[in-house]
mmCIF file of C-alpha atoms in Angstrom:
data_model
loop_
_atom_site.group_PDB
_atom_site.id
_atom_site.type_symbol
_atom_site.label_atom_id
_atom_site.label_comp_id
_atom_site.label_asym_id
_atom_site.label_seq_id
_atom_site.Cartn_x
_atom_site.Cartn_y
_atom_site.Cartn_z
ATOM 1 C CA MET A 24 14.649 18.570 36.133
ATOM 2 C CA ALA A 25 17.284 15.964 35.689
ATOM 3 C CA GLN A 26 17.325 14.307 32.238
ATOM 4 C CA PRO A 27 15.150 10.950 32.503
ATOM 5 C CA SER A 28 17.065 7.826 31.597
ATOM 6 C CA THR A 29 16.063 6.176 28.283
ATOM 7 C CA ASP A 30 14.656 3.276 30.260
ATOM 8 C CA GLN A 31 12.282 5.725 31.857
ATOM 9 C CA VAL A 32 11.236 7.069 28.595
ATOM 10 C CA TRP A 33 10.642 3.369 27.244
ATOM 11 C CA ASP A 34 8.285 2.909 30.348
ATOM 12 C CA TRP A 35 6.379 6.079 29.520
ATOM 13 C CA LEU A 36 6.014 5.129 25.996
ATOM 14 C CA ASP A 37 4.751 1.680 27.079
ATOM 15 C CA ALA A 38 1.775 3.610 28.668
ATOM 16 C CA VAL A 39 0.849 5.202 25.240
ATOM 17 C CA PRO A 40 -1.950 2.971 23.851
ATOM 18 C CA ASP A 41 -2.395 2.194 20.120
ATOM 19 C CA PRO A 42 -5.198 4.462 19.060
ATOM 20 C CA GLU A 43 -6.889 1.705 17.116
ATOM 21 C CA ILE A 44 -6.244 -1.247 19.423
ATOM 22 C CA PRO A 45 -5.967 0.547 22.876
ATOM 23 C CA VAL A 46 -5.344 -2.680 24.792
ATOM 24 C CA ILE A 47 -1.803 -2.731 23.486
ATOM 25 C CA SER A 48 0.813 0.042 23.815
ATOM 26 C CA VAL A 49 2.955 1.479 20.918
ATOM 27 C CA VAL A 50 5.812 -0.339 22.435
ATOM 28 C CA ASP A 51 4.046 -3.691 22.378
ATOM 29 C CA LEU A 52 3.248 -2.996 18.655
ATOM 30 C CA GLY A 53 6.950 -2.844 17.997
ATOM 31 C CA ILE A 54 6.840 0.439 16.179
ATOM 32 C CA VAL A 55 9.218 2.374 18.688
ATOM 33 C CA ARG A 56 12.542 1.462 17.166
ATOM 34 C CA ASP A 57 14.901 3.667 19.165
ATOM 35 C CA VAL A 58 14.998 6.052 22.147
ATOM 36 C CA ALA A 59 18.146 8.278 22.455
ATOM 37 C CA TRP A 60 19.398 11.547 23.928
ATOM 38 C CA ALA A 61 21.371 13.845 21.669
ATOM 39 C CA GLY A 62 22.526 16.535 24.113
ATOM 40 C CA ASP A 63 19.342 18.100 25.490
ATOM 41 C CA THR A 64 17.144 16.653 22.747
ATOM 42 C CA LEU A 65 15.305 13.355 23.073
ATOM 43 C CA THR A 66 15.099 11.537 19.859
ATOM 44 C CA VAL A 67 12.331 8.992 19.420
ATOM 45 C CA THR A 68 12.442 6.852 16.216
ATOM 46 C CA VAL A 69 9.126 5.251 15.049
ATOM 47 C CA THR A 70 8.340 3.132 12.085
ATOM 48 C CA PRO A 71 4.815 2.840 10.410
ATOM 49 C CA THR A 72 3.025 -0.406 10.498
ATOM 50 C CA TYR A 73 1.387 -0.127 7.119
ATOM 51 C CA SER A 74 2.518 2.653 4.776
ATOM 52 C CA GLY A 75 -0.954 4.279 4.582
ATOM 53 C CA CYS A 76 -2.188 3.418 8.063
ATOM 54 C CA PRO A 77 -4.206 6.544 9.302
ATOM 55 C CA ALA A 78 -3.282 5.786 12.916
ATOM 56 C CA THR A 79 0.400 6.762 12.108
ATOM 57 C CA SER A 80 -0.026 10.636 12.554
ATOM 58 C CA VAL A 81 -2.370 10.124 15.619
ATOM 59 C CA ILE A 82 0.388 7.807 17.209
ATOM 60 C CA ALA A 83 3.124 10.431 16.601
ATOM 61 C CA MET A 84 0.875 13.017 18.304
ATOM 62 C CA ASP A 85 0.033 10.806 21.167
ATOM 63 C CA ILE A 86 3.787 9.954 21.767
ATOM 64 C CA GLU A 87 4.570 13.695 21.701
ATOM 65 C CA THR A 88 1.661 14.586 24.102
ATOM 66 C CA ALA A 89 2.687 11.878 26.619
ATOM 67 C CA LEU A 90 6.466 12.928 26.746
ATOM 68 C CA ARG A 91 5.699 16.534 26.964
ATOM 69 C CA ASP A 92 3.341 15.801 29.857
ATOM 70 C CA HIS A 93 6.398 14.001 31.606
ATOM 71 C CA GLY A 94 8.309 17.197 31.245
ATOM 72 C CA VAL A 95 10.352 16.430 28.095
ATOM 73 C CA ARG A 96 10.941 19.979 26.368
ATOM 74 C CA GLN A 97 12.958 19.196 23.399
ATOM 75 C CA LEU A 98 11.751 16.359 21.383
ATOM 76 C CA GLU A 99 12.514 15.047 17.900
ATOM 77 C CA LEU A 100 10.334 12.342 16.356
ATOM 78 C CA LYS A 101 11.945 10.435 13.569
ATOM 79 C CA THR A 102 10.209 8.153 10.999
ATOM 80 C CA GLN A 103 12.281 5.297 9.866
ATOM 81 C CA ILE A 104 10.865 2.815 7.114
ATOM 82 C CA ALA A 105 13.904 0.356 7.016
ATOM 83 C CA PRO A 106 14.020 -2.241 8.231
ATOM 84 C CA ALA A 107 10.356 -2.647 7.440
ATOM 85 C CA TRP A 108 7.931 -3.312 10.402
ATOM 86 C CA THR A 109 7.071 -7.020 10.948
ATOM 87 C CA THR A 110 4.684 -8.661 13.261
ATOM 88 C CA ASP A 111 7.755 -10.501 14.734
ATOM 89 C CA TRP A 112 8.214 -7.254 16.714
ATOM 90 C CA LEU A 113 5.001 -7.590 18.596
ATOM 91 C CA SER A 114 5.861 -8.145 22.336
ATOM 92 C CA THR A 115 4.833 -11.374 24.135
ATOM 93 C CA LYS A 116 2.786 -9.145 26.500
ATOM 94 C CA GLY A 117 1.113 -7.490 23.488
ATOM 95 C CA ARG A 118 0.171 -10.900 21.948
ATOM 96 C CA LYS A 119 -1.428 -12.089 25.191
ATOM 97 C CA LYS A 120 -3.314 -8.817 25.471
ATOM 98 C CA LEU A 121 -4.599 -9.083 21.875
ATOM 99 C CA GLU A 122 -5.882 -12.676 22.498
ATOM 100 C CA GLU A 123 -7.671 -11.511 25.689
ATOM 101 C CA TYR A 124 -9.241 -8.558 23.836
ATOM 102 C CA GLY A 125 -10.646 -11.017 21.173
ATOM 103 C CA ILE A 126 -8.163 -10.447 18.324
ATOM 104 C CA ALA A 127 -6.239 -13.621 17.242
ATOM 105 C CA PRO A 128 -2.420 -12.795 17.355
ATOM 106 C CA PRO A 129 -0.319 -13.204 14.124
ATOM 107 C CA ASN A 130 0.797 -16.744 13.410
ATOM 108 C CA PRO A 131 3.543 -17.452 10.721
ATOM 109 C CA ALA A 132 1.322 -20.295 9.483
ATOM 110 C CA GLY A 133 -0.830 -17.726 7.897
ATOM 111 C CA GLY A 134 -4.002 -17.842 9.899
ATOM 112 C CA PRO A 135 -5.153 -17.740 13.586
ATOM 113 C CA LYS A 136 -4.181 -20.807 15.716
ATOM 114 C CA HIS A 137 -7.676 -20.891 17.383
ATOM 115 C CA CYS A 138 -10.685 -18.820 18.106
ATOM 116 C CA PRO A 139 -9.788 -16.112 20.737
ATOM 117 C CA ARG A 140 -13.142 -16.493 22.397
ATOM 118 C CA CYS A 141 -13.728 -20.235 22.745
ATOM 119 C CA GLY A 142 -10.324 -21.573 21.870
ATOM 120 C CA SER A 143 -11.678 -23.938 19.055
ATOM 121 C CA ALA A 144 -9.200 -24.625 16.171
ATOM 122 C CA SER A 145 -12.104 -24.801 13.742
ATOM 123 C CA VAL A 146 -11.863 -21.350 12.160
ATOM 124 C CA GLU A 147 -12.376 -19.995 8.610
ATOM 125 C CA LYS A 148 -11.380 -16.814 6.733
ATOM 126 C CA VAL A 149 -14.345 -14.417 5.906
ATOM 127 C CA SER A 150 -12.194 -11.781 4.169
ATOM 128 C CA GLN A 151 -8.433 -10.965 3.846
ATOM 129 C CA PHE A 152 -9.007 -7.553 5.165
ATOM 130 C CA GLY A 153 -10.766 -6.321 8.397
ATOM 131 C CA SER A 154 -11.479 -3.114 10.337
ATOM 132 C CA THR A 155 -8.002 -1.767 10.098
ATOM 133 C CA PRO A 156 -5.105 -2.409 7.476
ATOM 134 C CA CYS A 157 -3.363 -4.611 10.155
ATOM 135 C CA LYS A 158 -6.334 -7.096 10.552
ATOM 136 C CA ALA A 159 -8.204 -9.828 8.618
ATOM 137 C CA HIS A 160 -11.719 -11.031 9.230
ATOM 138 C CA TRP A 161 -12.254 -14.646 10.516
ATOM 139 C CA ARG A 162 -14.967 -16.634 12.123
ATOM 140 C CA CYS A 163 -15.162 -19.606 14.481
ATOM 141 C CA THR A 164 -17.209 -22.499 13.106
ATOM 142 C CA ASP A 165 -17.814 -23.947 16.632
ATOM 143 C CA CYS A 166 -18.942 -20.923 18.622
ATOM 144 C CA LEU A 167 -19.974 -19.018 15.319
ATOM 145 C CA GLU A 168 -18.515 -15.815 16.526
ATOM 146 C CA PRO A 169 -16.639 -13.636 14.021
ATOM 147 C CA PHE A 170 -13.349 -12.258 15.175
ATOM 148 C CA ASP A 171 -10.394 -10.203 14.008
ATOM 149 C CA TYR A 172 -6.978 -11.856 13.133
ATOM 150 C CA PHE A 173 -3.852 -9.657 13.412
ATOM 151 C CA LYS A 174 -2.263 -10.442 10.016
ATOM 152 C CA CYS A 175 1.170 -11.848 9.962
ATOM 153 C CA ILE A 176 3.707 -9.750 8.068
ATOM 154 C CA MET B 295 19.186 13.094 -20.123
ATOM 155 C CA ALA B 296 20.868 13.941 -16.819
ATOM 156 C CA ASP B 297 20.827 11.062 -14.408
ATOM 157 C CA ARG B 298 18.958 13.178 -11.752
ATOM 158 C CA ASP B 299 16.195 13.883 -14.290
ATOM 159 C CA ALA B 300 16.014 10.194 -15.092
ATOM 160 C CA PHE B 301 15.713 9.194 -11.487
ATOM 161 C CA GLN B 302 13.089 11.817 -10.857
ATOM 162 C CA GLN B 303 11.091 10.470 -13.765
ATOM 163 C CA PHE B 304 11.387 6.919 -12.500
ATOM 164 C CA LEU B 305 10.079 8.098 -9.078
ATOM 165 C CA LEU B 306 7.175 9.885 -10.562
ATOM 166 C CA ARG B 307 6.316 6.647 -12.492
ATOM 167 C CA MET B 308 6.195 4.605 -9.405
ATOM 168 C CA GLY B 309 4.304 7.134 -7.324
ATOM 169 C CA ASP B 310 1.847 8.161 -9.999
ATOM 170 C CA ASN B 311 1.014 4.500 -10.659
ATOM 171 C CA THR B 312 0.029 4.033 -7.038
ATOM 172 C CA LEU B 313 -1.556 7.477 -6.639
ATOM 173 C CA VAL B 314 -3.822 7.135 -9.635
ATOM 174 C CA LEU B 315 -4.735 3.525 -8.855
ATOM 175 C CA GLY B 316 -5.149 4.373 -5.167
ATOM 176 C CA HIS B 317 -7.601 6.984 -6.059
ATOM 177 C CA ARG B 318 -9.492 4.735 -8.536
ATOM 178 C CA VAL B 319 -9.891 2.133 -6.084
ATOM 179 C CA SER B 320 -11.038 4.618 -3.364
ATOM 180 C CA GLU B 321 -13.956 5.496 -5.607
ATOM 181 C CA TRP B 322 -15.536 2.204 -4.498
ATOM 182 C CA CYS B 323 -15.556 3.240 -0.793
ATOM 183 C CA GLY B 324 -19.280 2.831 0.180
ATOM 184 C CA HIS B 325 -20.320 1.346 -3.202
ATOM 185 C CA ALA B 326 -18.947 -2.279 -3.178
ATOM 186 C CA PRO B 327 -21.217 -5.229 -3.707
ATOM 187 C CA VAL B 328 -20.763 -6.500 -0.018
ATOM 188 C CA LEU B 329 -19.319 -4.922 3.102
ATOM 189 C CA GLU B 330 -16.218 -7.227 3.182
ATOM 190 C CA GLU B 331 -15.305 -6.097 -0.440
ATOM 191 C CA ASP B 332 -15.822 -2.408 0.495
ATOM 192 C CA ILE B 333 -13.407 -2.907 3.291
ATOM 193 C CA ALA B 334 -10.895 -4.819 1.272
ATOM 194 C CA LEU B 335 -10.836 -2.251 -1.507
ATOM 195 C CA ALA B 336 -10.554 0.644 0.872
ATOM 196 C CA ASN B 337 -7.639 -0.908 2.532
ATOM 197 C CA THR B 338 -6.027 -1.741 -0.801
ATOM 198 C CA ALA B 339 -6.445 1.884 -1.731
ATOM 199 C CA LEU B 340 -5.075 2.992 1.728
ATOM 200 C CA ASP B 341 -1.906 0.988 1.187
ATOM 201 C CA LEU B 342 -1.350 2.346 -2.350
ATOM 202 C CA ILE B 343 -1.831 6.009 -1.242
ATOM 203 C CA GLY B 344 0.585 5.300 1.662
ATOM 204 C CA GLN B 345 3.206 4.040 -0.804
ATOM 205 C CA THR B 346 2.505 7.114 -2.938
ATOM 206 C CA GLN B 347 3.696 9.359 -0.027
ATOM 207 C CA MET B 348 7.008 7.498 0.058
ATOM 208 C CA TRP B 349 7.604 7.621 -3.782
ATOM 209 C CA LEU B 350 6.475 11.175 -4.328
ATOM 210 C CA GLY B 351 8.158 12.307 -1.100
ATOM 211 C CA LEU B 352 11.599 10.928 -2.476
ATOM 212 C CA ALA B 353 10.703 12.427 -5.967
ATOM 213 C CA ALA B 354 10.263 15.832 -4.161
ATOM 214 C CA GLU B 355 13.533 15.370 -2.302
ATOM 215 C CA VAL B 356 15.480 14.460 -5.372
ATOM 216 C CA GLN B 357 13.921 17.459 -7.199
ATOM 217 C CA SER B 358 15.050 19.707 -4.388
ATOM 218 C CA GLU B 359 12.814 22.643 -5.378
ATOM 219 C CA GLY B 360 11.293 22.751 -1.879
ATOM 220 C CA LYS B 361 8.080 20.838 -2.980
ATOM 221 C CA SER B 362 6.312 18.254 -0.980
ATOM 222 C CA ALA B 363 4.757 14.855 -1.985
ATOM 223 C CA ASP B 364 1.191 16.755 -1.646
ATOM 224 C CA ASP B 365 2.523 19.473 -4.112
ATOM 225 C CA LEU B 366 3.309 16.723 -6.665
ATOM 226 C CA ALA B 367 0.071 14.899 -6.114
ATOM 227 C CA PHE B 368 -2.178 17.893 -6.170
ATOM 228 C CA LEU B 369 -0.642 20.572 -8.224
ATOM 229 C CA ARG B 370 0.402 18.860 -11.498
ATOM 230 C CA ASP B 371 -1.801 18.622 -14.456
ATOM 231 C CA VAL B 372 -2.452 15.621 -16.740
ATOM 232 C CA TRP B 373 0.619 16.018 -19.151
ATOM 233 C CA ASP B 374 2.960 15.835 -15.958
ATOM 234 C CA PHE B 375 1.591 12.500 -14.778
ATOM 235 C CA ARG B 376 3.719 9.465 -15.461
ATOM 236 C CA ASN B 377 1.369 6.476 -14.538
ATOM 237 C CA VAL B 378 0.739 3.738 -17.091
ATOM 238 C CA LEU B 379 -2.635 4.023 -18.791
ATOM 239 C CA LEU B 380 -3.848 0.886 -17.185
ATOM 240 C CA VAL B 381 -4.415 2.449 -13.741
ATOM 241 C CA GLU B 382 -6.455 5.408 -14.978
ATOM 242 C CA MET B 383 -8.846 3.112 -16.700
ATOM 243 C CA PRO B 384 -12.469 3.501 -15.131
ATOM 244 C CA ASN B 385 -13.622 1.134 -12.535
ATOM 245 C CA GLY B 386 -16.467 -0.448 -14.723
ATOM 246 C CA ASP B 387 -18.011 -3.167 -12.821
ATOM 247 C CA PHE B 388 -16.561 -5.023 -9.863
ATOM 248 C CA GLY B 389 -14.997 -7.718 -12.210
ATOM 249 C CA GLN B 390 -13.239 -5.082 -14.215
ATOM 250 C CA THR B 391 -11.859 -3.454 -11.109
ATOM 251 C CA ILE B 392 -10.602 -6.688 -9.899
ATOM 252 C CA MET B 393 -9.074 -7.702 -13.197
ATOM 253 C CA ARG B 394 -7.218 -4.218 -13.391
ATOM 254 C CA GLN B 395 -5.981 -4.743 -9.916
ATOM 255 C CA PHE B 396 -4.697 -8.199 -10.673
ATOM 256 C CA LEU B 397 -2.982 -7.215 -13.977
ATOM 257 C CA PHE B 398 -1.362 -4.384 -12.087
ATOM 258 C CA ASP B 399 -0.598 -6.296 -8.781
ATOM 259 C CA ALA B 400 1.264 -8.996 -10.836
ATOM 260 C CA TRP B 401 3.507 -6.435 -12.446
ATOM 261 C CA HIS B 402 3.863 -4.526 -9.059
ATOM 262 C CA SER B 403 5.012 -7.490 -7.028
ATOM 263 C CA ILE B 404 7.645 -8.533 -9.560
ATOM 264 C CA MET B 405 8.861 -4.854 -9.778
ATOM 265 C CA LEU B 406 9.056 -4.295 -6.149
ATOM 266 C CA THR B 407 10.904 -7.670 -5.584
ATOM 267 C CA ARG B 408 13.560 -6.482 -8.025
ATOM 268 C CA LEU B 409 13.723 -2.984 -6.426
ATOM 269 C CA ARG B 410 14.565 -4.539 -3.090
ATOM 270 C CA SER B 411 18.000 -5.052 -4.360
ATOM 271 C CA SER B 412 18.228 -1.332 -5.884
ATOM 272 C CA SER B 413 21.616 0.294 -5.645
ATOM 273 C CA ASP B 414 19.735 3.236 -4.129
ATOM 274 C CA ALA B 415 19.266 2.443 -0.441
ATOM 275 C CA ARG B 416 16.042 4.577 -0.335
ATOM 276 C CA VAL B 417 14.441 2.960 -3.285
ATOM 277 C CA ALA B 418 15.267 -0.468 -1.682
ATOM 278 C CA ALA B 419 13.729 0.611 1.628
ATOM 279 C CA ILE B 420 10.440 1.710 0.015
ATOM 280 C CA ALA B 421 10.339 -1.424 -1.983
ATOM 281 C CA GLU B 422 10.930 -3.613 1.062
ATOM 282 C CA LYS B 423 8.107 -1.933 2.882
ATOM 283 C CA ALA B 424 5.622 -1.862 -0.182
ATOM 284 C CA SER B 425 6.349 -5.396 -1.342
ATOM 285 C CA LYS B 426 4.835 -6.900 1.959
ATOM 286 C CA GLU B 427 1.616 -4.974 1.238
ATOM 287 C CA VAL B 428 1.586 -5.839 -2.449
ATOM 288 C CA THR B 429 2.071 -9.597 -1.860
ATOM 289 C CA TYR B 430 -1.150 -9.487 -0.078
ATOM 290 C CA HIS B 431 -2.900 -7.502 -2.616
ATOM 291 C CA LEU B 432 -1.898 -9.961 -5.396
ATOM 292 C CA GLU B 433 -3.026 -12.850 -3.170
ATOM 293 C CA ARG B 434 -6.420 -11.334 -2.802
ATOM 294 C CA SER B 435 -6.919 -10.185 -6.446
ATOM 295 C CA GLY B 436 -5.517 -13.464 -7.782
ATOM 296 C CA ASP B 437 -7.935 -15.428 -5.590
ATOM 297 C CA THR B 438 -10.845 -13.203 -6.597
ATOM 298 C CA VAL B 439 -10.066 -13.615 -10.385
ATOM 299 C CA VAL B 440 -10.059 -17.191 -9.845
ATOM 300 C CA GLY B 441 -13.240 -17.316 -7.922
ATOM 301 C CA LEU B 442 -15.148 -15.132 -10.396
ATOM 302 C CA GLY B 443 -13.647 -16.516 -13.678
ATOM 303 C CA ASP B 444 -14.292 -20.039 -12.713
ATOM 304 C CA GLY B 445 -17.601 -18.942 -10.849
ATOM 305 C CA THR B 446 -21.060 -18.744 -12.597
ATOM 306 C CA GLU B 447 -21.677 -18.233 -16.347
ATOM 307 C CA GLU B 448 -22.421 -14.586 -15.615
ATOM 308 C CA SER B 449 -19.192 -13.914 -13.627
ATOM 309 C CA HIS B 450 -17.032 -15.851 -16.148
ATOM 310 C CA GLN B 451 -18.335 -13.915 -19.050
ATOM 311 C CA ARG B 452 -17.849 -10.568 -17.242
ATOM 312 C CA MET B 453 -14.275 -11.541 -16.157
ATOM 313 C CA GLN B 454 -13.439 -12.550 -19.779
ATOM 314 C CA ALA B 455 -14.822 -9.222 -21.122
ATOM 315 C CA ALA B 456 -12.715 -7.316 -18.576
ATOM 316 C CA LEU B 457 -9.540 -9.057 -19.557
ATOM 317 C CA GLU B 458 -10.091 -8.388 -23.141
ATOM 318 C CA TYR B 459 -10.904 -4.785 -22.568
ATOM 319 C CA LEU B 460 -7.793 -4.116 -20.280
ATOM 320 C CA TRP B 461 -5.279 -6.461 -22.242
ATOM 321 C CA PRO B 462 -4.097 -3.734 -24.677
ATOM 322 C CA TYR B 463 -3.004 -1.761 -21.657
ATOM 323 C CA VAL B 464 -0.748 -4.386 -20.221
ATOM 324 C CA GLY B 465 2.217 -4.068 -22.761
ATOM 325 C CA GLU B 466 3.118 -0.503 -21.696
ATOM 326 C CA MET B 467 4.250 -1.822 -18.251
ATOM 327 C CA PHE B 468 7.073 -3.488 -20.137
ATOM 328 C CA ALA B 469 8.037 -0.923 -22.708
ATOM 329 C CA SER B 470 11.550 0.438 -22.090
ATOM 330 C CA ASP B 471 12.796 3.844 -22.910
ATOM 331 C CA ALA B 472 15.763 6.138 -22.215
ATOM 332 C CA VAL B 473 14.772 6.592 -18.503
ATOM 333 C CA ASP B 474 14.713 2.803 -17.936
ATOM 334 C CA ALA B 475 17.994 2.387 -19.555
ATOM 335 C CA ALA B 476 19.510 5.103 -17.275
ATOM 336 C CA MET B 477 18.067 3.405 -14.186
ATOM 337 C CA ALA B 478 19.228 -0.054 -15.410
ATOM 338 C CA SER B 479 22.742 0.978 -16.068
ATOM 339 C CA GLU B 480 23.033 2.436 -12.442
ATOM 340 C CA GLY B 481 21.390 -0.626 -11.024
ATOM 341 C CA ILE B 482 18.635 1.462 -9.518
ATOM 342 C CA ALA B 483 15.722 -0.338 -11.345
ATOM 343 C CA PRO B 484 15.301 -3.274 -13.766
ATOM 344 C CA ASP B 485 14.605 -2.814 -17.378
ATOM 345 C CA PRO B 486 10.963 -3.450 -17.502
ATOM 346 C CA ALA B 487 11.201 -5.621 -20.717
ATOM 347 C CA SER B 488 13.250 -8.133 -18.609
ATOM 348 C CA MET B 489 10.234 -8.718 -16.333
ATOM 349 C CA ARG B 490 7.781 -9.898 -19.092
ATOM 350 C CA ALA B 491 8.642 -13.566 -18.955
ATOM 351 C CA ASP B 492 7.935 -13.778 -15.224
ATOM 352 C CA TYR B 493 4.763 -11.781 -15.497
ATOM 353 C CA ASP B 494 3.475 -14.113 -18.296
ATOM 354 C CA ASP B 495 4.285 -17.069 -16.170
ATOM 355 C CA LEU B 496 2.550 -15.687 -13.219
ATOM 356 C CA ILE B 497 -0.621 -14.347 -14.902
ATOM 357 C CA GLY B 498 -0.785 -17.457 -17.153
ATOM 358 C CA ARG B 499 -1.052 -19.765 -14.126
ATOM 359 C CA ILE B 500 -3.718 -17.735 -12.536
ATOM 360 C CA LEU B 501 -5.766 -17.018 -15.543
ATOM 361 C CA SER B 502 -5.682 -20.673 -16.518
ATOM 362 C CA ALA B 503 -6.967 -21.539 -13.018
ATOM 363 C CA ALA B 504 -9.625 -18.978 -13.644
ATOM 364 C CA THR B 505 -10.688 -20.642 -16.944
ATOM 365 C CA LEU B 506 -10.101 -17.409 -18.745
ATOM 366 C CA THR B 507 -8.489 -17.123 -22.099
ATOM 367 C CA LEU B 508 -5.504 -14.821 -22.662
ATOM 368 C CA PRO B 509 -6.184 -12.589 -25.853
ATOM 369 C CA ASP B 510 -3.646 -13.240 -28.639
ATOM 370 C CA ALA B 511 -3.050 -9.659 -29.605
ATOM 371 C CA ARG B 512 0.192 -7.992 -28.456
ATOM 372 C CA PHE B 513 -0.884 -4.546 -29.415
ATOM 373 C CA ALA B 514 -0.115 -2.189 -26.737
ATOM 374 C CA ARG B 515 -1.574 1.247 -25.983
ATOM 375 C CA LYS B 516 1.176 3.595 -24.597
ATOM 376 C CA GLY B 517 1.603 7.250 -23.686
ATOM 377 C CA GLY B 518 1.041 7.215 -19.929
ATOM 378 C CA ARG B 519 4.551 6.585 -18.455
ATOM 379 C CA ASP B 520 6.158 9.174 -20.691
ATOM 380 C CA GLY B 521 3.172 11.484 -20.496
ATOM 381 C CA ARG B 522 2.874 11.915 -24.148
ATOM 382 C CA MET B 523 -0.771 10.933 -24.323
ATOM 383 C CA HIS B 524 -2.998 9.922 -21.291
ATOM 384 C CA THR B 525 -6.552 8.720 -21.953
ATOM 385 C CA GLU B 526 -9.284 11.353 -21.350
ATOM 386 C CA HIS B 527 -10.142 9.489 -18.138
ATOM 387 C CA LEU B 528 -7.136 10.887 -16.130
ATOM 388 C CA GLY B 529 -8.399 14.538 -16.513
ATOM 389 C CA HIS B 530 -11.680 13.607 -14.978
ATOM 390 C CA LEU B 531 -10.037 11.652 -12.214
ATOM 391 C CA LEU B 532 -7.776 14.745 -11.410
ATOM 392 C CA THR B 533 -10.689 17.153 -11.180
ATOM 393 C CA GLN B 534 -12.190 14.950 -8.400
ATOM 394 C CA MET B 535 -8.849 14.378 -6.674
ATOM 395 C CA GLN B 536 -7.425 17.874 -6.961
ATOM 396 C CA TRP B 537 -10.219 20.079 -6.582
ATOM 397 C CA LEU B 538 -10.037 20.798 -2.919
ATOM 398 C CA PRO B 539 -6.434 21.910 -2.643
ATOM 399 C CA ARG B 540 -6.788 23.859 -5.837
ATOM 400 C CA ALA B 541 -9.843 25.689 -4.753
ATOM 401 C CA TYR B 542 -8.452 26.285 -1.204
ATOM 402 C CA PRO B 543 -4.688 26.660 -1.570
ATOM 403 C CA GLY B 544 -2.878 25.489 1.618
ATOM 404 C CA ALA B 545 -6.035 24.167 3.233
ATOM 405 C CA SER B 546 -5.315 21.838 6.105
ATOM 406 C CA TRP B 547 -7.321 20.013 8.786
#
């Protein structure tokens, strides 16, 4: 088969869901830093979100499985820690999908702009940590629903 | 001391601090007073163990004897560990765990900020990554120290007791030796003694908001970061942490 273009590979990766938050892709999450061909070998560079995030190894396995299913034979997955991952790398599409899913997207002001369910700006922090390393636990004081906030780092 | 040996020692100190504290904090998993705290402690432990993989991974690379971060974590005995005594102290009650975390986080955040401009690019990269997580840890442990210190009579008394119990273990984080001198002269890491003033400012501010009184004594218990004498607690911790890879060498899942 002809060597797929890197644009094609990016499209394929954009269909690989994050294992913990399946509504966004690994590309939306901003952790795929580079896709390049070196001769016959495809190199995909990935950066971890949090250094101890247990999803990191599952993500590497999912990327590898997806690309092999698309016929990529020689694949090298590289881990890169610098520059450190930041939530600034979340895609606009990813932010929108997070909100629709009920997770408030990261906000440089340090907390969610509004409740992802009812839109009220009356929200309060329950805990600095949530169900995964990348989230904190908040609640809406109008509709009273608890929700996850994607921490801004 | 050859420079590579000093560098290796420095990396073990960083990685053993995060490994031993990460394990200690993980002991709370399923036992914390409320669910939110359980999750917060588990996430903190996870960050610390993730950072350990980077520090001990680099230590193994520098050592170049074909070992992995896991080999260093699971196949060394007490006398080869280079963590400060503070992090091996038992959890005690929730207040003591939070006080230990705060006293360590304050040092850790200052250290990582300095290491971000390390002359070694690999050290700077790990510090850059870890400092984002540790800034968050300090925010939480600092807020909780204030909440409990300036809380009820019972919580205040427990936090003051925790501070007095742990205070003699603070000084070791700032004790400089030949390894530190070698690191400082190469611009790899700061001289720990040079961080003390920033540390005293930082903890002074928060402990004062917490209505807690800093003990006068400057006596410091030492022996962890040079491996000369750990407390008896470390051995017990290692039997828990290391038994599986030692009982089943090469086990994987």
